[in-house]
XYZ file of C-alpha atoms in Angstrom:
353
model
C 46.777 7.018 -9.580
C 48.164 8.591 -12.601
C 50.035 5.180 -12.939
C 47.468 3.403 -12.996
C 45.398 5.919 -15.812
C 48.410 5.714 -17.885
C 48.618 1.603 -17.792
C 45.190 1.386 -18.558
C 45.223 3.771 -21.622
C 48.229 1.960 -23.035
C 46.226 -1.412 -22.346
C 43.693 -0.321 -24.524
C 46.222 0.880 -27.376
C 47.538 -2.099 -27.428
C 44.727 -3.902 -28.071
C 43.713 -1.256 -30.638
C 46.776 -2.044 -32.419
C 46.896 -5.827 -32.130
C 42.964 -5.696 -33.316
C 44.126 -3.376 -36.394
C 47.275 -5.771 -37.365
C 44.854 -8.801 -36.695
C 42.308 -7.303 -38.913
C 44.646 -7.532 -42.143
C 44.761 -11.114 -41.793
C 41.414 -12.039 -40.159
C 39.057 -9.915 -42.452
C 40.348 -11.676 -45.347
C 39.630 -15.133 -44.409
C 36.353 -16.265 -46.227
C 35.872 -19.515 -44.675
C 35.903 -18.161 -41.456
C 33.652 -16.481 -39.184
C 35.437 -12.968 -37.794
C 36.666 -13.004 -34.171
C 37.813 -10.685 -32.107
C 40.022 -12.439 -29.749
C 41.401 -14.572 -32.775
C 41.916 -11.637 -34.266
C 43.931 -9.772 -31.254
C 45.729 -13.008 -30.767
C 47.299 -12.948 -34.378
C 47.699 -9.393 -34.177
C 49.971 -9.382 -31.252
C 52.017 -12.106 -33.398
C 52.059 -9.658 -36.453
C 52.834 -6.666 -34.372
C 56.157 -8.409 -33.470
C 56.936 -10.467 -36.621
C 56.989 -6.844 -38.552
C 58.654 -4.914 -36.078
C 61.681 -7.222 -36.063
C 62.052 -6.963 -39.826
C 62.437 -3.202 -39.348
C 64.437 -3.281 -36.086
C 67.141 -5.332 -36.805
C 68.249 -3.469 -40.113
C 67.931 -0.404 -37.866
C 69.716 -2.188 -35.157
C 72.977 -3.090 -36.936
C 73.064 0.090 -38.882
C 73.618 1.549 -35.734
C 70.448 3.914 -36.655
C 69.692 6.260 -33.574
C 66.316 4.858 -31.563
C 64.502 7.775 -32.461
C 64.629 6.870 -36.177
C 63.494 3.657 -35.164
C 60.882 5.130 -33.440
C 59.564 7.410 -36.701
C 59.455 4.283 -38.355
C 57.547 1.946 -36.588
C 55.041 4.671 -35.476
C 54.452 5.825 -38.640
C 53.681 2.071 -39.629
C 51.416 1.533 -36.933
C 49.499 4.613 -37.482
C 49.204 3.523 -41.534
C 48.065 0.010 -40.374
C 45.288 1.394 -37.737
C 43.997 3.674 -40.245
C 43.861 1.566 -42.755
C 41.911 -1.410 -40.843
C 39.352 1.174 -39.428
C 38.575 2.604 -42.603
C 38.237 -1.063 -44.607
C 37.166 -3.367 -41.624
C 35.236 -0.920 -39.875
C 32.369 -3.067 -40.468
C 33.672 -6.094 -38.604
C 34.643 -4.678 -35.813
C 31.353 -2.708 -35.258
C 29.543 -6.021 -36.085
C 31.679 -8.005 -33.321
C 30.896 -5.463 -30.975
C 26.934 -5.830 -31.651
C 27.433 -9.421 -31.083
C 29.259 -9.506 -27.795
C 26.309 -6.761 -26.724
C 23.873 -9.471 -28.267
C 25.732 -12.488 -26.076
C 25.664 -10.229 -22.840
C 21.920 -9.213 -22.602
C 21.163 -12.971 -23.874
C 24.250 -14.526 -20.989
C 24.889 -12.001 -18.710
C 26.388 -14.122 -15.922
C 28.705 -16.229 -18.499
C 29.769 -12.954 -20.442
C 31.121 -11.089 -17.487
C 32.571 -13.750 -15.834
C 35.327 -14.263 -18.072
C 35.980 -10.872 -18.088
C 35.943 -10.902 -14.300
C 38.584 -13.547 -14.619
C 40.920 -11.550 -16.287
C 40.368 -8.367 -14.825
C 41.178 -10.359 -11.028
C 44.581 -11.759 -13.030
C 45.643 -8.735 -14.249
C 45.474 -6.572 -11.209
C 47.166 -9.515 -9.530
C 49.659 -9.190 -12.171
C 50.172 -5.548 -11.809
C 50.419 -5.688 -7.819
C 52.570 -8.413 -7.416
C 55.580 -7.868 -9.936
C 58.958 -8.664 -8.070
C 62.446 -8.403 -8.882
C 64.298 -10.890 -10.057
C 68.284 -11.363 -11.061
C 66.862 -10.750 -15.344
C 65.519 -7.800 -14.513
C 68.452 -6.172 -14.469
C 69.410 -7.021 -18.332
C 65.761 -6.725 -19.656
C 64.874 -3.163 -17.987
C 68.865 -2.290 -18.132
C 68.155 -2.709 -21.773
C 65.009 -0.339 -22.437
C 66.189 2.164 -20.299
C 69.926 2.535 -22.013
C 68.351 2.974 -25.358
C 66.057 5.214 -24.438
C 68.072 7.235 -22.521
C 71.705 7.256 -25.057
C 69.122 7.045 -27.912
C 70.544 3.612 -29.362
C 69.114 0.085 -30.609
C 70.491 -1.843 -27.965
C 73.882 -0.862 -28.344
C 74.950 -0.786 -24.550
C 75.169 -3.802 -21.824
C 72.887 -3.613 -19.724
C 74.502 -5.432 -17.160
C 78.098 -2.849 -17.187
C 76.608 0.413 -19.150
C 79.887 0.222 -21.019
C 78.891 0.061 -25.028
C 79.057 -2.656 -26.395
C 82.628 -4.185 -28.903
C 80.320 -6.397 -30.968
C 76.735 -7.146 -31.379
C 74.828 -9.478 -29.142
C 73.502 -11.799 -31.619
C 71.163 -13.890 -29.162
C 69.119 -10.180 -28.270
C 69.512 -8.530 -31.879
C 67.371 -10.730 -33.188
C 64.449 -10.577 -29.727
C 63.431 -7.400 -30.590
C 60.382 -7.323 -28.017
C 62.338 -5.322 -25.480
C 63.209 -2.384 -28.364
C 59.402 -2.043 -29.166
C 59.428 -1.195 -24.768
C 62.362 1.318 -25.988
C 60.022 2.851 -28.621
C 57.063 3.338 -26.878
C 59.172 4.998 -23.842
C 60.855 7.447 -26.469
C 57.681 8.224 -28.045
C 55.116 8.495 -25.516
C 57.509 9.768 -22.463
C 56.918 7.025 -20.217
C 59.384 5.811 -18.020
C 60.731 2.115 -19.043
C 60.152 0.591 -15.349
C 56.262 1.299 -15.841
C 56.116 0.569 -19.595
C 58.160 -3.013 -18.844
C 56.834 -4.395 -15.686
C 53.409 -2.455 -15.453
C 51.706 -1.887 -18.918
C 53.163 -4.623 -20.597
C 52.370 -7.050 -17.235
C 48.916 -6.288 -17.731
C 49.580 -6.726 -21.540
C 51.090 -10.274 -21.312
C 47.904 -11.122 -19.229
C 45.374 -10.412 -21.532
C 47.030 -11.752 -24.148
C 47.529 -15.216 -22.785
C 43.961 -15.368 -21.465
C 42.866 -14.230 -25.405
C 44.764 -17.500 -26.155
C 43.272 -19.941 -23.572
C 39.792 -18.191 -24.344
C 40.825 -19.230 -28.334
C 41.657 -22.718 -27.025
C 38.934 -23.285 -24.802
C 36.022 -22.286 -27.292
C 37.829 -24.914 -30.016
C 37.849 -27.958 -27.515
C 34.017 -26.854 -26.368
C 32.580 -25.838 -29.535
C 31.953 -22.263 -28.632
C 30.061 -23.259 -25.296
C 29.707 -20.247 -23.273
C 29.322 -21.904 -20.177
C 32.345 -24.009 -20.148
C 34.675 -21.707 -21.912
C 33.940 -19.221 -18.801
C 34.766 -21.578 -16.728
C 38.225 -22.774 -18.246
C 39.383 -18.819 -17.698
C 38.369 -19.488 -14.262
C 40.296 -23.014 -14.025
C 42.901 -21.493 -15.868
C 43.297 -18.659 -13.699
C 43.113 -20.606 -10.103
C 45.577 -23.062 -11.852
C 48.495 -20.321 -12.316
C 47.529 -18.717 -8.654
C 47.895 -22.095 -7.022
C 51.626 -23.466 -8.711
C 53.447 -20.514 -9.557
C 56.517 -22.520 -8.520
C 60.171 -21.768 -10.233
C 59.602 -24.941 -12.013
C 56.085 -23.973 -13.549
C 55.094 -21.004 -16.458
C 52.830 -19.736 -13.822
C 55.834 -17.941 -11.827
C 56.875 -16.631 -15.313
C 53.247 -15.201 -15.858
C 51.894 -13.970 -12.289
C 55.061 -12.701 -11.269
C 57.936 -12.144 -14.460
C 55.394 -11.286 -16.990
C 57.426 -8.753 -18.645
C 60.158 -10.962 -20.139
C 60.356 -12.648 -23.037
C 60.300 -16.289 -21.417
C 57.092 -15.400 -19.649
C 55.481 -14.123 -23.203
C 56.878 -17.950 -24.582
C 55.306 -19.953 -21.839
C 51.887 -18.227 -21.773
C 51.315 -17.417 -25.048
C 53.446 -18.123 -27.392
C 53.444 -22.191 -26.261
C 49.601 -22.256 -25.945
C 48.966 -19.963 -29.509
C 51.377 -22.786 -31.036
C 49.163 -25.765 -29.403
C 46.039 -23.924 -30.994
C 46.861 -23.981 -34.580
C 48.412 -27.539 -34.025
C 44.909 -28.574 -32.996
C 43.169 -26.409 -36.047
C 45.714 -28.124 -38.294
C 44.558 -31.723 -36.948
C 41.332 -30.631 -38.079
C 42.056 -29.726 -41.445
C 46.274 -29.586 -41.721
C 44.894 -29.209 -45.516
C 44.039 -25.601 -44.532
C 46.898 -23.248 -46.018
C 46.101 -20.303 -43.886
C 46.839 -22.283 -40.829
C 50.384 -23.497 -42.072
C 50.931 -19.614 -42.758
C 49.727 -18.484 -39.145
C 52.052 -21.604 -38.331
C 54.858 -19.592 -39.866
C 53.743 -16.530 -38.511
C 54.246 -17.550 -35.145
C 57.452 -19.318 -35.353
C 59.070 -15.893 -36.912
C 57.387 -13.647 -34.454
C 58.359 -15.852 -31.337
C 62.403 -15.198 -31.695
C 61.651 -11.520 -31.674
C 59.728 -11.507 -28.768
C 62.270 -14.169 -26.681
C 65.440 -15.429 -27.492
C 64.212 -18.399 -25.918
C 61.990 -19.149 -28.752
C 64.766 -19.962 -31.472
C 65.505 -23.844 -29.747
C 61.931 -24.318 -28.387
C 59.252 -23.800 -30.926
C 60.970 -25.936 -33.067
C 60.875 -28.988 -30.801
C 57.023 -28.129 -29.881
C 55.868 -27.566 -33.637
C 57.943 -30.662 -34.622
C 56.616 -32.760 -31.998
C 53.422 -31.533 -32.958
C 53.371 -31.999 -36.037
C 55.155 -35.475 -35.929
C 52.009 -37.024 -34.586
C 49.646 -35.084 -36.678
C 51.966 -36.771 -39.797
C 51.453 -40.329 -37.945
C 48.306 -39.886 -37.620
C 47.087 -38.685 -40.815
C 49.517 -41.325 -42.796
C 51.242 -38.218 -44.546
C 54.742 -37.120 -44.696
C 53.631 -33.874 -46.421
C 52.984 -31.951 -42.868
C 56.941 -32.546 -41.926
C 58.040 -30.687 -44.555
C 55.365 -27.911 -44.074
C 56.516 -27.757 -40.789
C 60.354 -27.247 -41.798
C 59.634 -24.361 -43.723
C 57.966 -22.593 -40.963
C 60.741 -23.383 -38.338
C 62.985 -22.197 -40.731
C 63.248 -18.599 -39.047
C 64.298 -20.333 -35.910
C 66.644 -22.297 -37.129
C 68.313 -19.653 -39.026
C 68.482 -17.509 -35.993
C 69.564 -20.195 -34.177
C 72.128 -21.323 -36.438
C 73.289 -17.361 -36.186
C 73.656 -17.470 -32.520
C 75.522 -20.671 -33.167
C 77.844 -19.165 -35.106
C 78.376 -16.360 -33.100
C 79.188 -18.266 -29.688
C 81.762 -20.378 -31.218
C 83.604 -17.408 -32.707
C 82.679 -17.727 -36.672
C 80.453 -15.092 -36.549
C 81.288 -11.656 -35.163
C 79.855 -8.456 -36.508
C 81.401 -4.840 -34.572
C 79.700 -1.855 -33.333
């Protein structure tokens, strides 16, 4: 019971903080009408694109995870103060409208919700062990408990002779680390219980995002995509499909790539073959090609060949070479990790602990 208390208070700090880092970016976009989901969505991206620029400094100057842990907090706290005192407004002006949609669409308000409620208790019940589990909670729980970045292997406990390039950079597990450190919980819950439920919600904020593009903010059909969507991933959660990753490895990195990263990538794609003249999309773009590698490793070889396929036909089809090298410069945080882990698998690169 108290398990279950504590994953659903962290749920909604989560989504407290996403909202806040969301509302820097969101609140300042005239042309567009403010959303809360679109708003979470690019939050959660934020969240992670700025904690890796102050966890990997930390991480190779072999800081101690509690000073890692002052750090981010105290950024986090400066950001959620700062968007409830200047975007207060907004968000109390969302919340009159999804009051306003409920007593208008009862039935097509709560389903959705319903949806993801159902999915995320699924989630929550059903997490199993598999062979990466070992690494990715091996990982939180060392740092927490020798109060290092990531300096042990998970997979011997021995510390580590040189940094692991390929995980300095996927700092998603380290903000699990954090959390642990600061808030006492114990890594197996924070890992496969709060952010399971996390994961969830966030990739049905992203399907909920692409849904109400494709059907112009129809209520009806939007609910019912979540609901597709949802009896979709319950009915082909195979080894060879995301769905395994999200119903039953949601806590790792790949799962976080499949279901949201992947789909948040095809959403601004589809804005940008709207209007690829818009320069805040081509920035969100970039936003979520940096923030991907420090959520999974994964990310530094596959968002590149999605946004460049992508983008390839929106080029083609517009008759303008112009998007190719917009999209360059956003994959450019990719390849440069990539190019790192390159380096350091062949033997040119080796930095020591």
């Amino acid at each position: 019971m108290i398990e279950i208390l504590v994953c659903g208070l962290m749920l909604v700090y989560y989504l407290i903080v996403y909202t806040a880092f969301g509302s820097l970016i969101t609140s300042r976009w005239k042309k567009e009408h403010f959303s809360l989901t679109m708003t979470v969505m690019i939050g959660f991206f934020l969240f992670y694109g700025l904690f890796q620029v102050i966890a990997v400094p930390c991480t190779f100057l072999r800081l101690p995870l509690t000073w890692l842990c002052g750090i981010w907090m105290t950024v986090a706290a400066a950001v959620v103060i700062y968007a409830a005192v200047t975007c207060r407004g907004l968000w109390l002006e969302a919340g009159r409208a999804v009051w306003r949609q409920f007593r208008r669409e009862p039935f097509w308000t709560l389903v959705p919700l319903l949806a993801v409620a159902a999915q995320t208790v699924f989630v929550v019940m059903w997490q199993t062990d598999y062979w990466d589990a070992t690494y990715y909670i091996g990982d939180v729980s060392l740092s927490v408990y020798t109060n290092t970045i990531s300096l042990y292997d998970p997979l011997t406990g021995d510390i580590r002779s040189v940094f692991d390039i390929r995980h300095c950079f996927a700092t998603y597990l380290m903000q699990d680390a954090v959390v642990c450190k600061t808030f006492g919980i114990h890594p197996l819950i924070e890992t496969k219980t709060i952010m399971g439920a996390v994961i969830t919600v966030l990739n049905n904020v992203v399907v909920y995002n692409i849904a109400r593009l494709f059907f112009k903010g129809n209520r009806e059909r939007t609910g019912l995509m979540l609901v597709f969507a949802l009896l979709v991933n319950l009915f082909t959660y195979t080894s060879y499909t995301a769905s395994s990753f999200l119903l039953l490895r949601t806590y790792e990195g790949k799962a976080v790539l499949g279901s949201v990263i992947i789909p948040a990538v095809i959403y601004v794609a589809a804005r940008l073959y709207q209007d690829y003249k818009n320069t805040a999309l081509w920035w969100l773009l970039f936003l979520l090609c940096q923030s991907s590698c420090a959520i999974s490793s994964s990310a530094m070889m596959v968002v590149p060949v999605e946004v460049g396929a992508l983008i390839l036909g929106l080029a083609v089809w517009k008759r303008d070479i112009r998007p190719l090298g917009k999209a360059l410069l956003c994959m450019l945080p990719c390849l440069v990790i990539m190019a790192l882990y390159v380096a350091s698998a062949v033997g040119l690169l080796t930095i020591y602990v």
